[in-house]
Amino acid sequence: MSLGLRRGIASMASLKKASKVVCIGRNYADHVKELNNQRPKQPFFFLKPASSILAPGEGPVIRPKGVDLHYEIELALIMGKQVKNLEASDEKGAMDAIESYALSIDMTARNAQNEAKKKGLPWDISKGFDTFLPISEIIPKSAIPDPHNVEIYLKVNDKTQQEDSTELMLFRIPRILSDISKVMTLEKGDIVITGTPKGVGPVVPGDVMTAGIKVDGKELPESKIEVK
Amino acid sequence: MSLGLRRGIASMASLKKASKVVCIGRNYADHVKELNNQRPKQPFFFLKPASSILAPGEGPVIRPKGVDLHYEIELALIMGKQVKNLEASDEKGAMDAIESYALSIDMTARNAQNEAKKKGLPWDISKGFDTFLPISEIIPKSAIPDPHNVEIYLKVNDKTQQEDSTELMLFRIPRILSDISKVMTLEKGDIVITGTPKGVGPVVPGDVMTAGIKVDGKELPESKIEVK
Ligand SMILES: [Mg+2]
Ligand SMILES: [Mg+2]
Ligand SMILES: [Mg+2]
């Protein structure tokens, strides 16, 4: 009975079966600056494997040997339907395609990523280790009336390192979903993470990351991530 | 009844639900040279989304506007079980983890990839468009007694462009699966494509690609790909 009601609605188990996780890079101006990167003229994106997803309570994040491990807090979109060739001007189409939200941490082997960038090699290894995508519980769509107007934050050992509004996104969600869907069809259950604001930095084993989303100054309980 | 027998065995439908497709780059020396790349000291890899898979009969490959579209013929491994932290010396473990094979074409937007390499940006867009992974029928494991000793070929309009033995792989399958599985856990049903030999080149709409695998000079019927 409750199965019937919940059929087709995202669950943590279904997130782990996402057919892809698409990640936007350089989508907040101050973060672009802090990594000495160029501001992109259009959204660019890369993939993380579903095997990198770390559900609530499943921690810790494992730091591979020799890795300079960075956090990047990001708002995640969970797709509710197939999206193909969406027009960037189709704001309603974009919003209708989103089933729910989550908060996520795009863990990054920064030294490996920097080396890949220098050598022109793929980023996928530096982004794709097991446990490199801690994710919160699913946040119902109704809890976030405007995804371009929430505060996302990340603390390391109670010190706030990232805290910005999603209104600072360089490319907004309809443009992001449009650009992705003109390359790769988005499927129901796919996850799109929307880029990180300034303040990224290293964590080491033993550190505790706490992250969350605030809407109008009020914390969303489902958005909470606490991970070692 | 037949459902029971086939449960858990890869089918084309299950391939399209692969939780990831992992692709080895620069795994044949002469191909490394032809693209003026550096020979890697260790295997590197990137991801293609499952949405790029093109099953037999589903063609054509769609060339996105402005794209210099290249073929790369590659032997594909279909995993039969979860693999995590495999040792490169564990040849038996590697071979036991493979459920079956397929032939695949790693279609690549070469100009977009070259630009990404120059700018240090991810490869995922250049590799991930819809239809960019034509794949053959599934080849039973028994049809390929030694995956390091088959001939893979690709013709464009009946002209042979690629034809080499998989014995030329720089990194062999146990090493490949080891390196991948130390970064990302491989799941049952995941697809690993093992790199392309020399001879890559462009195709344009209207061209017909024909590809196959020969074992001891005899063509495997399941391996045949014909795609516009
Ligand atoms: Mg990120
Ligand atoms: Mg990449
Ligand atoms: Mg390739």
Short mmCIF file of C-alpha atoms and ligand atoms in Angstrom, two decimals:
data_model
loop_
_atom_site.label_atom_id
_atom_site.label_comp_id
_atom_site.label_asym_id
_atom_site.label_seq_id
_atom_site.Cartn_x
_atom_site.Cartn_y
_atom_site.Cartn_z
CA MET A 1 0.00 0.00 0.00
CA SER A 2 2.58 2.49 1.03
CA LEU A 3 4.69 0.88 -1.68
CA GLY A 4 2.05 1.89 -4.18
CA LEU A 5 2.04 5.44 -2.92
CA ARG A 6 5.79 5.72 -3.02
CA ARG A 7 6.31 4.05 -6.35
CA GLY A 8 8.50 6.15 -8.59
CA ILE A 9 9.46 8.61 -5.88
CA ALA A 10 13.17 8.96 -5.17
CA SER A 11 14.55 7.12 -2.16
CA MET A 12 18.12 6.81 -0.95
CA ALA A 13 18.26 3.35 -2.54
CA SER A 14 17.10 4.78 -5.85
CA LEU A 15 19.65 7.62 -5.65
CA LYS A 16 22.38 5.04 -5.50
CA LYS A 17 20.99 3.59 -8.70
CA ALA A 18 21.05 6.94 -10.49
CA SER A 19 22.05 6.33 -14.09
CA LYS A 20 24.32 9.34 -13.80
CA VAL A 21 25.46 12.15 -11.56
CA VAL A 22 26.25 15.28 -13.54
CA CYS A 23 28.32 17.99 -11.87
CA ILE A 24 28.61 21.63 -12.86
CA GLY A 25 32.02 23.24 -12.49
CA ARG A 26 32.83 26.88 -11.71
CA ASN A 27 29.32 28.12 -11.12
CA TYR A 28 30.05 30.72 -8.42
CA ALA A 29 32.29 33.67 -9.30
CA ASP A 30 34.18 33.87 -6.01
CA HIS A 31 34.96 30.15 -6.11
CA VAL A 32 36.30 30.52 -9.66
CA LYS A 33 38.64 33.22 -8.34
CA GLU A 34 39.82 31.28 -5.30
CA LEU A 35 41.06 28.42 -7.50
CA ASN A 36 42.60 30.85 -10.04
CA ASN A 37 40.36 29.51 -12.75
CA GLN A 38 38.83 31.24 -15.73
CA ARG A 39 35.20 32.19 -15.56
CA PRO A 40 33.40 29.93 -18.03
CA LYS A 41 31.47 31.41 -20.93
CA GLN A 42 29.03 28.52 -20.72
CA PRO A 43 28.32 25.85 -18.11
CA PHE A 44 30.67 22.90 -18.24
CA PHE A 45 30.15 19.63 -16.50
CA PHE A 46 31.59 16.26 -15.65
CA LEU A 47 30.37 12.97 -14.20
CA LYS A 48 30.76 11.28 -10.85
CA PRO A 49 29.98 7.56 -10.64
CA ALA A 50 27.01 6.46 -8.55
CA SER A 51 29.51 4.28 -6.67
CA SER A 52 30.87 7.47 -5.06
CA ILE A 53 27.57 8.22 -3.29
CA LEU A 54 27.73 8.13 0.51
CA ALA A 55 24.28 8.03 2.09
CA PRO A 56 23.54 9.59 5.50
CA GLY A 57 25.09 7.52 8.26
CA GLU A 58 27.37 5.65 5.88
CA GLY A 59 30.54 7.65 6.56
CA PRO A 60 33.36 8.22 6.90
CA VAL A 61 34.67 9.72 3.69
CA ILE A 62 37.79 7.75 2.85
CA ARG A 63 40.83 9.81 1.95
CA PRO A 64 42.94 7.87 -0.56
CA LYS A 65 46.66 7.78 0.17
CA GLY A 66 48.50 10.92 -0.87
CA VAL A 67 45.33 12.83 -1.65
CA ASP A 68 44.72 16.47 -0.82
CA LEU A 69 41.03 16.04 -0.08
CA HIS A 70 38.75 19.07 -0.55
CA TYR A 71 35.05 19.58 0.19
CA GLU A 72 32.69 21.45 -2.13
CA ILE A 73 29.17 21.96 -0.81
CA GLU A 74 26.54 21.88 -3.58
CA LEU A 75 22.80 21.89 -4.03
CA ALA A 76 21.69 18.68 -5.77
CA LEU A 77 18.71 18.32 -8.07
CA ILE A 78 16.99 14.95 -8.39
CA MET A 79 15.30 14.59 -11.74
CA GLY A 80 11.72 13.38 -11.90
CA LYS A 81 11.49 12.71 -15.60
CA GLN A 82 13.48 12.32 -18.77
CA VAL A 83 14.82 15.61 -20.14
CA LYS A 84 16.24 15.99 -23.62
CA ASN A 85 17.07 19.17 -25.52
CA LEU A 86 15.43 21.47 -23.00
CA GLU A 87 15.51 25.12 -24.00
CA ALA A 88 17.24 27.43 -21.53
CA SER A 89 14.28 29.79 -21.75
CA ASP A 90 11.92 27.03 -20.60
CA GLU A 91 11.95 27.81 -16.88
CA LYS A 92 8.74 25.95 -16.26
CA GLY A 93 10.02 22.88 -18.09
CA ALA A 94 13.17 22.93 -15.98
CA MET A 95 11.37 23.31 -12.69
CA ASP A 96 8.78 20.67 -13.63
CA ALA A 97 11.55 18.21 -14.39
CA ILE A 98 12.94 18.42 -10.86
CA GLU A 99 11.39 15.91 -8.49
CA SER A 100 13.22 16.82 -5.31
CA TYR A 101 16.46 18.19 -3.90
CA ALA A 102 19.32 17.10 -1.69
CA LEU A 103 22.48 18.61 -0.33
CA SER A 104 25.75 17.07 -1.46
CA ILE A 105 29.48 17.42 -0.97
CA ASP A 106 31.52 17.08 -4.15
CA MET A 107 34.66 15.65 -2.55
CA THR A 108 37.66 16.27 -4.75
CA ALA A 109 41.24 14.97 -4.80
CA ARG A 110 42.52 18.48 -5.45
CA ASN A 111 46.13 17.54 -6.14
CA ALA A 112 45.05 14.83 -8.58
CA GLN A 113 42.62 17.24 -10.23
CA ASN A 114 45.31 19.92 -10.57
CA GLU A 115 47.68 17.42 -12.14
CA ALA A 116 44.95 16.22 -14.54
CA LYS A 117 44.23 19.83 -15.52
CA LYS A 118 47.88 20.52 -16.18
CA LYS A 119 48.28 17.39 -18.29
CA GLY A 120 44.94 17.74 -20.10
CA LEU A 121 43.75 14.44 -18.62
CA PRO A 122 40.21 13.56 -17.48
CA TRP A 123 39.01 14.72 -14.07
CA ASP A 124 37.04 11.56 -13.38
CA ILE A 125 39.54 9.86 -11.11
CA SER A 126 40.01 12.94 -8.93
CA LYS A 127 36.25 13.23 -8.52
CA GLY A 128 35.18 9.62 -8.52
CA PHE A 129 36.63 7.71 -5.56
CA ASP A 130 34.25 5.69 -3.40
CA THR A 131 32.67 7.91 -0.68
CA PHE A 132 33.39 11.12 -2.65
CA LEU A 133 29.74 12.14 -2.82
CA PRO A 134 28.19 12.44 0.63
CA ILE A 135 24.54 13.26 0.18
CA SER A 136 21.74 14.30 2.54
CA GLU A 137 18.31 12.81 2.89
CA ILE A 138 15.99 13.70 0.05
CA ILE A 139 14.44 17.15 0.44
CA PRO A 140 10.87 17.39 -0.81
CA LYS A 141 10.39 19.94 -3.55
CA SER A 142 7.87 21.80 -1.46
CA ALA A 143 10.52 22.60 1.16
CA ILE A 144 12.47 24.71 -1.34
CA PRO A 145 10.11 27.19 -2.97
CA ASP A 146 12.98 28.82 -4.89
CA PRO A 147 16.22 26.86 -5.46
CA HIS A 148 17.98 30.11 -6.41
CA ASN A 149 17.32 31.53 -2.99
CA VAL A 150 18.61 29.17 -0.34
CA GLU A 151 21.68 29.39 1.83
CA ILE A 152 24.06 26.42 1.70
CA TYR A 153 26.78 26.07 4.30
CA LEU A 154 29.53 23.72 5.32
CA LYS A 155 31.42 23.67 8.59
CA VAL A 156 34.58 21.77 9.39
CA ASN A 157 34.82 21.02 13.11
CA ASP A 158 32.24 23.74 13.83
CA LYS A 159 34.11 26.41 11.87
CA THR A 160 32.02 27.72 8.96
CA GLN A 161 34.01 27.42 5.75
CA GLN A 162 31.35 27.84 3.10
CA GLU A 163 28.12 29.80 3.38
CA ASP A 164 26.49 31.48 0.44
CA SER A 165 23.19 31.88 -1.29
CA THR A 166 22.41 29.91 -4.42
CA GLU A 167 21.35 33.24 -5.93
CA LEU A 168 25.07 33.65 -6.70
CA MET A 169 25.03 30.88 -9.33
CA LEU A 170 26.57 32.14 -12.57
CA PHE A 171 24.34 29.84 -14.60
CA ARG A 172 20.90 29.21 -13.22
CA ILE A 173 19.12 25.88 -13.15
CA PRO A 174 17.16 26.16 -16.43
CA ARG A 175 20.37 27.02 -18.29
CA ILE A 176 22.25 24.18 -16.58
CA LEU A 177 19.58 21.59 -17.37
CA SER A 178 19.34 22.91 -20.90
CA ASP A 179 23.06 22.62 -21.58
CA ILE A 180 23.32 19.16 -20.05
CA SER A 181 20.22 17.84 -21.79
CA LYS A 182 21.50 18.97 -25.18
CA VAL A 183 24.50 16.69 -24.67
CA MET A 184 23.18 13.83 -22.56
CA THR A 185 19.56 12.91 -22.00
CA LEU A 186 18.76 13.23 -18.32
CA GLU A 187 16.83 10.27 -16.97
CA LYS A 188 14.40 10.06 -14.07
CA GLY A 189 16.46 9.62 -10.91
CA ASP A 190 19.57 11.28 -12.31
CA ILE A 191 21.32 13.70 -9.98
CA VAL A 192 22.65 17.11 -11.01
CA ILE A 193 24.92 18.99 -8.63
CA THR A 194 25.01 22.69 -9.27
CA GLY A 195 28.46 23.95 -8.32
CA THR A 196 30.06 25.20 -5.13
CA PRO A 197 30.43 28.68 -3.64
CA LYS A 198 33.72 30.03 -2.31
CA GLY A 199 35.46 28.59 0.71
CA VAL A 200 36.54 25.15 -0.46
CA GLY A 201 39.43 23.67 1.44
CA PRO A 202 41.07 20.56 2.81
CA VAL A 203 39.87 18.01 5.33
CA VAL A 204 41.89 15.30 7.00
CA PRO A 205 40.85 12.09 8.74
CA GLY A 206 39.20 12.92 12.05
CA ASP A 207 37.68 16.19 10.82
CA VAL A 208 33.91 16.42 10.98
CA MET A 209 32.02 18.15 8.18
CA THR A 210 28.57 19.47 8.95
CA ALA A 211 26.50 20.95 6.18
CA GLY A 212 22.99 22.15 5.63
CA ILE A 213 20.53 24.32 3.77
CA LYS A 214 18.66 27.29 5.18
CA VAL A 215 15.49 28.64 3.65
CA ASP A 216 14.62 32.13 4.93
CA GLY A 217 17.14 31.61 7.70
CA LYS A 218 15.52 28.34 8.83
CA GLU A 219 17.46 25.12 8.63
CA LEU A 220 15.93 22.23 6.64
CA PRO A 221 16.32 19.12 8.79
CA GLU A 222 16.50 16.77 5.80
CA SER A 223 19.41 18.73 4.35
CA LYS A 224 21.75 18.04 7.24
CA ILE A 225 24.96 16.18 6.46
CA GLU A 226 27.36 15.19 9.18
CA VAL A 227 30.29 13.13 8.08
CA LYS A 228 33.81 12.37 9.25
CA MET B 1 10.86 -20.10 -16.59
CA SER B 2 13.35 -18.73 -19.04
CA LEU B 3 13.20 -15.64 -16.85
CA GLY B 4 14.51 -17.71 -13.99
CA LEU B 5 17.34 -19.07 -16.09
CA ARG B 6 18.34 -15.68 -17.34
CA ARG B 7 18.08 -13.85 -14.07
CA GLY B 8 21.22 -11.86 -13.42
CA ILE B 9 22.71 -12.43 -16.84
CA ALA B 10 23.49 -9.31 -18.85
CA SER B 11 21.01 -8.32 -21.54
CA MET B 12 20.98 -5.28 -23.77
CA ALA B 13 18.35 -3.75 -21.47
CA SER B 14 20.58 -4.33 -18.46
CA LEU B 15 23.60 -2.84 -20.27
CA LYS B 16 21.65 0.36 -20.65
CA LYS B 17 21.15 0.34 -16.91
CA ALA B 18 24.87 -0.06 -16.20
CA SER B 19 25.70 1.99 -13.12
CA LYS B 20 28.81 3.16 -14.96
CA VAL B 21 30.83 2.86 -18.12
CA VAL B 22 34.54 3.23 -17.43
CA CYS B 23 36.84 3.95 -20.36
CA ILE B 24 40.60 3.45 -20.53
CA GLY B 25 42.57 6.06 -22.48
CA ARG B 26 45.82 5.60 -24.42
CA ASN B 27 46.12 1.85 -24.06
CA TYR B 28 47.74 1.08 -27.44
CA ALA B 29 51.15 2.59 -28.19
CA ASP B 30 50.55 3.39 -31.86
CA HIS B 31 47.31 5.17 -31.04
CA VAL B 32 49.09 7.25 -28.41
CA LYS B 33 51.55 8.33 -31.11
CA GLU B 34 48.95 9.13 -33.75
CA LEU B 35 47.29 11.66 -31.41
CA ASN B 36 50.65 13.09 -30.31
CA ASN B 37 49.94 12.11 -26.73
CA GLN B 38 52.28 11.03 -23.99
CA ARG B 39 52.44 7.36 -23.16
CA PRO B 40 50.87 6.97 -19.71
CA LYS B 41 52.86 5.56 -16.82
CA GLN B 42 49.69 4.03 -15.42
CA PRO B 43 46.23 3.41 -16.82
CA PHE B 44 43.96 6.44 -16.72
CA PHE B 45 40.25 6.41 -17.23
CA PHE B 46 37.12 8.46 -17.60
CA LEU B 47 33.38 7.86 -17.62
CA LYS B 48 30.75 7.80 -20.33
CA PRO B 49 27.10 8.06 -19.27
CA ALA B 50 24.83 5.06 -19.84
CA SER B 51 22.65 7.48 -21.82
CA SER B 52 25.30 7.43 -24.57
CA ILE B 53 24.78 3.69 -25.25
CA LEU B 54 23.44 2.85 -28.70
CA ALA B 55 22.18 -0.72 -28.94
CA PRO B 56 22.33 -2.75 -32.16
CA GLY B 57 19.76 -1.49 -34.64
CA GLU B 58 19.26 1.77 -32.77
CA GLY B 59 21.45 3.95 -34.99
CA PRO B 60 22.36 6.33 -36.42
CA VAL B 61 25.07 7.97 -34.35
CA ILE B 62 24.10 11.62 -34.14
CA ARG B 63 26.85 14.09 -34.91
CA PRO B 64 26.30 17.24 -32.84
CA LYS B 65 26.63 20.52 -34.75
CA GLY B 66 30.22 21.63 -35.27
CA VAL B 67 31.67 18.39 -33.99
CA ASP B 68 34.64 16.57 -35.52
CA LEU B 69 33.33 13.08 -34.81
CA HIS B 70 35.87 10.25 -34.41
CA TYR B 71 35.42 6.50 -33.97
CA GLU B 72 37.52 4.42 -31.55
CA ILE B 73 36.90 0.67 -31.68
CA GLU B 74 37.30 -0.99 -28.28
CA LEU B 75 36.78 -4.33 -26.59
CA ALA B 76 34.20 -3.99 -23.80
CA LEU B 77 34.11 -6.03 -20.61
CA ILE B 78 30.81 -6.60 -18.84
CA MET B 79 31.30 -7.16 -15.15
CA GLY B 80 29.60 -10.08 -13.46
CA LYS B 81 30.19 -9.12 -9.87
CA GLN B 82 31.28 -6.35 -7.58
CA VAL B 83 35.02 -5.65 -7.67
CA LYS B 84 36.81 -3.52 -5.11
CA ASN B 85 40.56 -3.13 -4.54
CA LEU B 86 41.52 -5.96 -6.86
CA GLU B 87 45.24 -6.64 -6.96
CA ALA B 88 46.85 -6.33 -10.39
CA SER B 89 48.55 -9.67 -9.82
CA ASP B 90 45.19 -11.38 -9.32
CA GLU B 91 44.66 -12.56 -12.89
CA LYS B 92 42.15 -15.17 -11.87
CA GLY B 93 40.15 -12.66 -9.85
CA ALA B 94 40.06 -10.31 -12.82
CA MET B 95 38.96 -12.96 -15.29
CA ASP B 96 36.38 -14.37 -12.85
CA ALA B 97 34.87 -10.91 -12.45
CA ILE B 98 34.11 -10.63 -16.15
CA GLU B 99 30.71 -11.99 -17.09
CA SER B 100 30.80 -11.41 -20.82
CA TYR B 101 32.17 -9.17 -23.56
CA ALA B 102 30.92 -6.82 -26.25
CA LEU B 103 32.42 -4.69 -28.96
CA SER B 104 31.98 -0.95 -28.63
CA ILE B 105 32.82 2.26 -30.44
CA ASP B 106 33.95 5.09 -28.18
CA MET B 107 32.66 7.97 -30.31
CA THR B 108 34.52 11.15 -29.50
CA ALA B 109 33.99 14.82 -30.33
CA ARG B 110 37.68 15.21 -31.13
CA ASN B 111 37.70 18.98 -31.46
CA ALA B 112 35.82 19.40 -28.18
CA GLN B 113 38.18 16.92 -26.51
CA ASN B 114 41.25 18.76 -27.83
CA GLU B 115 39.89 22.05 -26.56
CA ALA B 116 39.12 20.51 -23.16
CA LYS B 117 42.65 19.09 -22.98
CA LYS B 118 44.17 22.45 -23.82
CA LYS B 119 42.07 24.25 -21.21
CA GLY B 120 42.40 21.55 -18.54
CA LEU B 121 38.64 20.98 -18.58
CA PRO B 122 36.82 17.65 -18.16
CA TRP B 123 36.50 15.31 -21.15
CA ASP B 124 33.02 14.18 -20.25
CA ILE B 125 31.11 16.37 -22.71
CA SER B 126 33.30 15.36 -25.66
CA LYS B 127 32.75 11.69 -24.81
CA GLY B 128 29.22 11.73 -23.50
CA PHE B 129 26.71 12.79 -26.15
CA ASP B 130 23.69 10.59 -26.75
CA THR B 131 24.52 7.79 -29.26
CA PHE B 132 28.28 8.10 -28.58
CA LEU B 133 28.63 4.48 -27.45
CA PRO B 134 27.45 2.04 -30.12
CA ILE B 135 27.70 -1.44 -28.69
CA SER B 136 27.34 -4.94 -30.14
CA GLU B 137 25.23 -7.78 -28.90
CA ILE B 138 26.60 -9.41 -25.78
CA ILE B 139 29.37 -11.92 -26.52
CA PRO B 140 29.38 -14.95 -24.23
CA LYS B 141 32.57 -15.37 -22.29
CA SER B 142 33.13 -18.78 -23.81
CA ALA B 143 33.44 -17.24 -27.28
CA ILE B 144 36.60 -15.36 -26.26
CA PRO B 145 39.02 -17.81 -24.63
CA ASP B 146 41.70 -15.08 -24.32
CA PRO B 147 40.67 -11.40 -24.39
CA HIS B 148 44.30 -10.43 -24.98
CA ASN B 149 44.32 -12.33 -28.23
CA VAL B 150 41.47 -11.19 -30.42
CA GLU B 151 41.50 -9.00 -33.48
CA ILE B 152 39.22 -5.95 -33.39
CA TYR B 153 38.52 -4.03 -36.57
CA LEU B 154 36.50 -1.11 -37.82
CA LYS B 155 35.69 -0.22 -41.39
CA VAL B 156 34.24 3.01 -42.68
CA ASN B 157 32.30 2.46 -45.91
CA ASP B 158 34.10 -0.87 -46.41
CA LYS B 159 37.56 0.63 -45.99
CA THR B 160 39.40 -0.89 -43.02
CA GLN B 161 40.58 1.90 -40.71
CA GLN B 162 41.40 0.01 -37.51
CA GLU B 163 42.50 -3.59 -37.20
CA ASP B 164 44.76 -4.77 -34.44
CA SER B 165 45.13 -7.47 -31.85
CA THR B 166 44.24 -6.81 -28.24
CA GLU B 167 47.63 -8.29 -27.40
CA LEU B 168 48.94 -4.78 -28.08
CA MET B 169 47.28 -3.34 -24.98
CA LEU B 170 49.82 -1.41 -22.90
CA PHE B 171 47.99 -2.29 -19.70
CA ARG B 172 46.31 -5.66 -19.62
CA ILE B 173 42.90 -6.41 -18.18
CA PRO B 174 43.92 -7.42 -14.61
CA ARG B 175 45.92 -4.19 -14.26
CA ILE B 176 43.06 -2.13 -15.69
CA LEU B 177 40.46 -3.66 -13.38
CA SER B 178 42.84 -3.31 -10.47
CA ASP B 179 43.47 0.38 -11.04
CA ILE B 180 39.80 1.18 -11.59
CA SER B 181 38.62 -0.86 -8.62
CA LYS B 182 41.05 0.91 -6.30
CA VAL B 183 39.31 4.18 -7.17
CA MET B 184 35.72 3.21 -7.86
CA THR B 185 34.02 -0.03 -6.89
CA LEU B 186 32.92 -1.83 -10.02
CA GLU B 187 29.38 -3.15 -9.81
CA LYS B 188 27.76 -6.11 -11.53
CA GLY B 189 26.65 -4.93 -14.96
CA ASP B 190 29.22 -2.14 -15.21
CA ILE B 191 30.98 -1.83 -18.55
CA VAL B 192 34.72 -1.28 -18.98
CA ILE B 193 36.06 -0.34 -22.40
CA THR B 194 39.69 -1.10 -22.82
CA GLY B 195 41.15 1.48 -25.19
CA THR B 196 41.51 1.75 -28.94
CA PRO B 197 44.28 0.73 -31.33
CA LYS B 198 45.68 3.04 -34.02
CA GLY B 199 43.64 4.24 -36.97
CA VAL B 200 41.05 6.50 -35.35
CA GLY B 201 39.55 9.07 -37.66
CA PRO B 202 36.51 11.10 -38.61
CA VAL B 203 33.10 10.03 -39.82
CA VAL B 204 30.39 12.22 -41.29
CA PRO B 205 26.64 11.67 -41.64
CA GLY B 206 26.00 9.05 -44.30
CA ASP B 207 29.15 7.06 -43.54
CA VAL B 208 28.62 3.47 -42.46
CA MET B 209 30.83 1.99 -39.76
CA THR B 210 31.17 -1.78 -39.63
CA ALA B 211 33.11 -3.36 -36.81
CA GLY B 212 33.76 -6.79 -35.45
CA ILE B 213 35.95 -9.17 -33.51
CA LYS B 214 37.87 -12.08 -34.93
CA VAL B 215 39.07 -14.99 -32.83
CA ASP B 216 41.68 -17.10 -34.60
CA GLY B 217 40.70 -15.37 -37.84
CA LYS B 218 37.02 -16.27 -37.44
CA GLU B 219 34.47 -13.51 -37.04
CA LEU B 220 32.21 -13.61 -33.97
CA PRO B 221 28.69 -12.96 -35.22
CA GLU B 222 27.57 -11.33 -31.95
CA SER B 223 30.38 -8.80 -32.16
CA LYS B 224 29.19 -7.22 -35.38
CA ILE B 225 28.34 -3.53 -35.27
CA GLU B 226 26.92 -1.76 -38.28
CA VAL B 227 25.94 1.82 -37.72
CA LYS B 228 25.45 4.96 -39.78
MG MG C 1 32.03 20.73 -7.53
MG MG C 2 36.37 13.94 -17.23
MG MG C 3 38.57 5.46 -26.28
#
